[in-house]
Coordinates of C-alpha atoms in Angstrom, one line a residue:
Chain A
M1 CA 82.6 63.9 86.1
D2 CA 82.5 67.5 87.3
R3 CA 83.5 70.1 84.9
I4 CA 83.2 73.9 84.7
P5 CA 81.6 74.8 81.4
I6 CA 83.4 77.0 78.9
L7 CA 81.4 79.1 76.5
R8 CA 82.6 80.4 73.2
M9 CA 81.7 83.9 72.0
G10 CA 83.5 84.7 68.8
R11 CA 87.1 84.5 69.6
T12 CA 86.6 84.8 73.3
L13 CA 86.2 82.0 75.8
L14 CA 84.0 82.7 78.7
V15 CA 84.1 80.9 82.0
T16 CA 81.8 81.6 84.9
V17 CA 83.0 79.8 88.0
Q18 CA 79.9 79.2 90.1
V19 CA 80.8 76.3 92.4
D20 CA 83.1 76.1 95.4
M21 CA 86.0 74.5 93.5
H22 CA 88.0 71.6 94.8
D23 CA 91.6 71.3 93.6
Q24 CA 91.0 68.7 90.8
L25 CA 88.2 70.8 89.4
A26 CA 90.5 73.8 89.2
V27 CA 93.2 71.7 87.5
R28 CA 90.7 70.3 85.0
L29 CA 89.6 73.8 84.1
L30 CA 93.1 74.8 83.3
D31 CA 93.5 71.7 81.1
D32 CA 90.2 72.3 79.3
L33 CA 90.9 76.0 78.7
T34 CA 94.3 75.3 77.3
E35 CA 92.8 72.7 74.9
M36 CA 89.9 75.1 73.9
I37 CA 92.3 78.0 73.2
T38 CA 94.2 75.9 70.7
K39 CA 91.2 74.3 69.2
T40 CA 89.1 77.4 68.7
R41 CA 92.1 79.8 68.1
A42 CA 90.6 82.0 70.8
R43 CA 92.3 85.4 71.4
G44 CA 90.8 86.1 74.7
V45 CA 89.8 84.3 77.9
L46 CA 87.4 85.9 80.4
I47 CA 87.0 84.3 83.8
D48 CA 84.2 85.5 85.9
I49 CA 84.8 84.7 89.6
S50 CA 82.1 87.0 91.1
A51 CA 80.4 83.9 92.6
L52 CA 83.6 82.8 94.4
D53 CA 83.6 83.7 98.0
M54 CA 87.2 82.7 98.6
V55 CA 90.3 82.2 96.5
D56 CA 93.1 80.4 98.2
S57 CA 96.7 79.9 97.1
F58 CA 95.7 76.9 94.9
I59 CA 92.9 78.5 93.1
G60 CA 95.0 81.7 92.8
R61 CA 97.8 79.7 91.2
M62 CA 95.3 78.1 88.8
I63 CA 94.2 81.6 87.7
A64 CA 97.9 82.7 87.3
D65 CA 98.6 79.5 85.3
V66 CA 95.6 80.1 83.0
A67 CA 96.9 83.7 82.3
A68 CA 100.5 82.5 81.7
T69 CA 99.5 79.6 79.5
S70 CA 97.1 81.6 77.4
R71 CA 99.7 84.3 76.9
I72 CA 102.1 81.7 75.4
L73 CA 99.2 80.6 73.1
D74 CA 98.7 84.2 72.0
A75 CA 95.5 84.8 74.0
Q76 CA 94.8 87.3 76.7
T77 CA 93.2 86.4 80.0
V78 CA 91.1 88.8 82.0
V79 CA 89.7 87.9 85.5
V80 CA 86.5 89.8 86.4
G81 CA 84.3 90.2 89.4
M82 CA 86.6 89.4 92.3
Q83 CA 84.8 90.3 95.5
P84 CA 86.6 93.0 97.6
A85 CA 87.0 90.6 100.7
V86 CA 88.5 88.0 98.4
A87 CA 91.0 90.5 97.0
I88 CA 92.1 91.8 100.5
T89 CA 92.5 88.2 101.7
L90 CA 94.6 87.2 98.7
V91 CA 97.0 90.0 99.2
E92 CA 97.3 89.2 102.9
L93 CA 97.9 85.6 102.0
G94 CA 100.9 86.7 99.9
M95 CA 99.4 86.3 96.4
E96 CA 99.2 89.4 94.3
L97 CA 98.6 87.6 91.0
P98 CA 101.3 89.4 89.0
G99 CA 100.6 89.3 85.2
V100 CA 96.9 88.7 85.6
R101 CA 94.7 91.4 84.1
T102 CA 91.6 92.1 86.0
A103 CA 88.4 94.1 85.4
L104 CA 85.5 95.0 87.7
D105 CA 82.8 93.2 85.7
V106 CA 82.2 91.2 82.5
E107 CA 81.4 94.2 80.4
R108 CA 84.6 96.0 81.2
G109 CA 86.5 92.7 80.8
M110 CA 85.1 92.3 77.3
E111 CA 86.1 95.9 76.5
L112 CA 89.7 95.1 77.6
L113 CA 89.8 92.0 75.4
N114 CA 88.3 93.8 72.4
D115 CA 90.8 96.7 72.7
A116 CA 93.6 94.2 72.8
G117 CA 92.2 92.4 69.8
D118 CA 92.1 95.7 67.7
R119 CA 95.8 96.3 68.2
Chain B
M1 CA 97.9 80.9 123.0
T2 CA 95.0 82.4 125.0
P3 CA 93.3 79.8 127.1
A4 CA 90.0 80.4 125.3
I5 CA 87.2 78.3 126.5
A6 CA 84.9 76.6 124.1
D7 CA 81.4 77.9 124.0
P8 CA 79.4 75.1 125.7
T9 CA 76.3 75.9 123.8
R10 CA 78.1 75.3 120.5
P11 CA 79.4 71.8 119.8
V12 CA 82.7 71.0 118.1
V13 CA 82.3 70.2 114.4
R14 CA 84.6 67.5 113.1
V15 CA 85.4 66.9 109.4
D16 CA 87.5 64.0 108.2
I17 CA 89.9 65.0 105.5
T18 CA 90.7 62.1 103.2
E19 CA 90.1 63.6 99.7
N20 CA 89.9 66.8 97.7
E21 CA 86.2 67.4 98.3
D22 CA 86.7 67.3 102.1
V23 CA 88.7 70.5 101.8
V24 CA 85.6 72.1 100.4
V25 CA 83.5 70.7 103.3
V26 CA 86.1 72.2 105.8
R27 CA 85.6 75.6 104.1
Q28 CA 81.8 75.4 104.4
R29 CA 82.0 74.4 108.1
A30 CA 84.5 77.3 108.8
R31 CA 82.0 79.7 107.1
E32 CA 79.2 78.4 109.4
Q33 CA 81.3 78.8 112.5
G34 CA 82.4 82.3 111.5
R35 CA 78.8 83.3 111.1
R36 CA 77.9 81.8 114.5
A37 CA 80.7 83.8 116.0
G38 CA 79.3 87.0 114.4
F39 CA 82.2 87.6 112.0
S40 CA 82.0 90.2 109.3
L41 CA 82.2 89.1 105.6
L42 CA 85.9 90.0 105.5
E43 CA 86.6 88.1 108.7
I44 CA 84.8 85.1 107.4
T45 CA 86.7 85.2 104.1
K46 CA 90.0 85.2 105.9
L47 CA 88.9 82.4 108.3
V48 CA 87.7 80.3 105.4
T49 CA 90.8 80.9 103.3
A50 CA 93.1 79.9 106.3
A51 CA 90.9 76.8 106.8
S52 CA 91.3 75.9 103.1
E53 CA 95.1 76.2 103.2
L54 CA 95.4 74.2 106.4
A55 CA 93.0 71.5 105.3
R56 CA 95.0 71.1 102.1
N57 CA 98.2 70.7 104.1
T58 CA 96.6 68.0 106.2
L59 CA 95.6 66.2 103.0
E60 CA 98.7 66.7 100.9
H61 CA 101.5 66.6 103.4
G62 CA 99.9 64.7 106.3
G63 CA 98.3 62.0 104.0
G64 CA 94.8 62.9 105.4
G65 CA 93.5 63.5 108.9
Y66 CA 90.7 65.6 110.4
A67 CA 89.7 69.1 111.4
E68 CA 87.8 70.3 114.4
L69 CA 86.1 73.7 114.4
E70 CA 84.4 75.5 117.2
V71 CA 83.2 78.8 118.4
C72 CA 85.2 79.9 121.4
I73 CA 84.8 82.7 123.9
D74 CA 87.3 84.7 126.1
G75 CA 85.5 87.1 128.3
I76 CA 83.3 89.1 125.9
R77 CA 85.4 88.2 122.9
R78 CA 84.2 85.6 120.4
G79 CA 86.2 83.7 118.0
V80 CA 86.6 80.5 116.0
R81 CA 89.2 77.9 116.9
M82 CA 90.2 75.3 114.3
R83 CA 92.4 72.3 114.8
F84 CA 94.0 70.3 112.0
V85 CA 95.4 66.9 112.9
D86 CA 97.3 64.3 110.9
E87 CA 99.4 61.3 111.6
G88 CA 101.7 61.9 108.6
P89 CA 105.5 62.1 108.4
G90 CA 105.6 65.3 110.5
I91 CA 107.8 68.4 109.9
S92 CA 111.5 68.2 110.8
D93 CA 112.1 72.0 110.6
V94 CA 108.9 73.9 111.6
E95 CA 110.6 77.3 111.2
Q96 CA 111.6 76.6 107.7
A97 CA 108.1 75.2 106.8
M98 CA 106.5 78.4 108.1
R99 CA 108.6 80.5 105.7
D100 CA 106.8 81.8 102.5
G101 CA 107.9 80.0 99.4
F102 CA 109.1 76.9 101.2
T103 CA 107.5 73.9 99.7
T104 CA 108.0 70.2 99.5
G105 CA 104.8 69.6 97.5
K106 CA 103.3 71.1 94.4
G107 CA 102.0 74.2 96.0
L108 CA 103.4 77.7 96.3
G109 CA 104.6 77.4 99.8
L110 CA 102.1 79.9 101.1
G111 CA 100.0 77.4 103.1
L112 CA 101.5 77.7 106.6
G113 CA 103.0 81.2 106.5
G114 CA 100.0 82.6 104.6
S115 CA 97.4 81.1 106.8
R116 CA 99.2 82.4 109.9
R117 CA 98.7 85.9 108.6
L118 CA 95.0 85.3 108.3
V119 CA 94.4 84.3 111.9
S120 CA 95.0 85.9 115.3
E121 CA 96.8 82.9 117.0
F122 CA 98.7 80.1 115.4
A123 CA 100.4 77.1 117.1
I124 CA 102.0 74.1 115.4
D125 CA 103.1 70.9 117.0
S126 CA 105.0 68.5 114.8
A127 CA 108.0 66.3 114.8
P128 CA 109.3 63.7 112.3
G129 CA 107.3 60.5 112.7
S130 CA 104.7 62.0 115.1
G131 CA 102.3 63.8 112.7
T132 CA 101.3 67.4 112.7
R133 CA 98.7 69.3 114.8
V134 CA 98.0 72.9 113.8
T135 CA 95.7 75.0 116.1
V136 CA 94.5 78.5 115.1
V137 CA 92.1 81.0 116.5
R138 CA 90.7 84.0 114.8
W139 CA 89.1 86.5 117.1
K140 CA 86.4 88.8 116.1

């Protein structure tokens, strides 16, 4: 069964999406992440989508759902590495991902999560 | 819709859409056709995203069907034409279905309206009981 691996670094979960995701894979990632947040008591989720060459409304909604679910479970989600062409297309599609924190790369994403953890 | 003629040197690519993975295949074929038409990265991204939305509609609402993708030319313009065909229940109110936020499925209702914004030409032919055919062209 296909699965996107989730790495744990301290109290942060790190996901690097490297495949062209079909819908069920995206749904499974949301389920797995939710379970992992609870199990590991993670405070942050970092999703690296720099390898994704398109984000459509379904994947966009999955990202928004991860952010919303993790917030309820007291964890912050940061999405990093979105390609400029993907960002432009998402906005034109009508998805602006409200409530999703973003950063340019993994390093800055980690900084954001660490800052949030210090508070 | 512009009477664009298909490029005779480039064959039509057909993809059957019967399961989730087929939507990914449609994206890959759309990317290839966009490259053949000489699209920029942004143009390809928009084309591929529209293809993904429309292929998902064919699967989710049409119960499956197929897509046809081809490079087309109109004078000196080049573009990619994509057709999505299903024999599903059809759409009773096309205008309503095109509106953002309207959904009968589990999506966001951005499929039709959103994909229309990502292409140059958009035509939909559907009626209850007679399936749905969506044809789009994106020009370079």
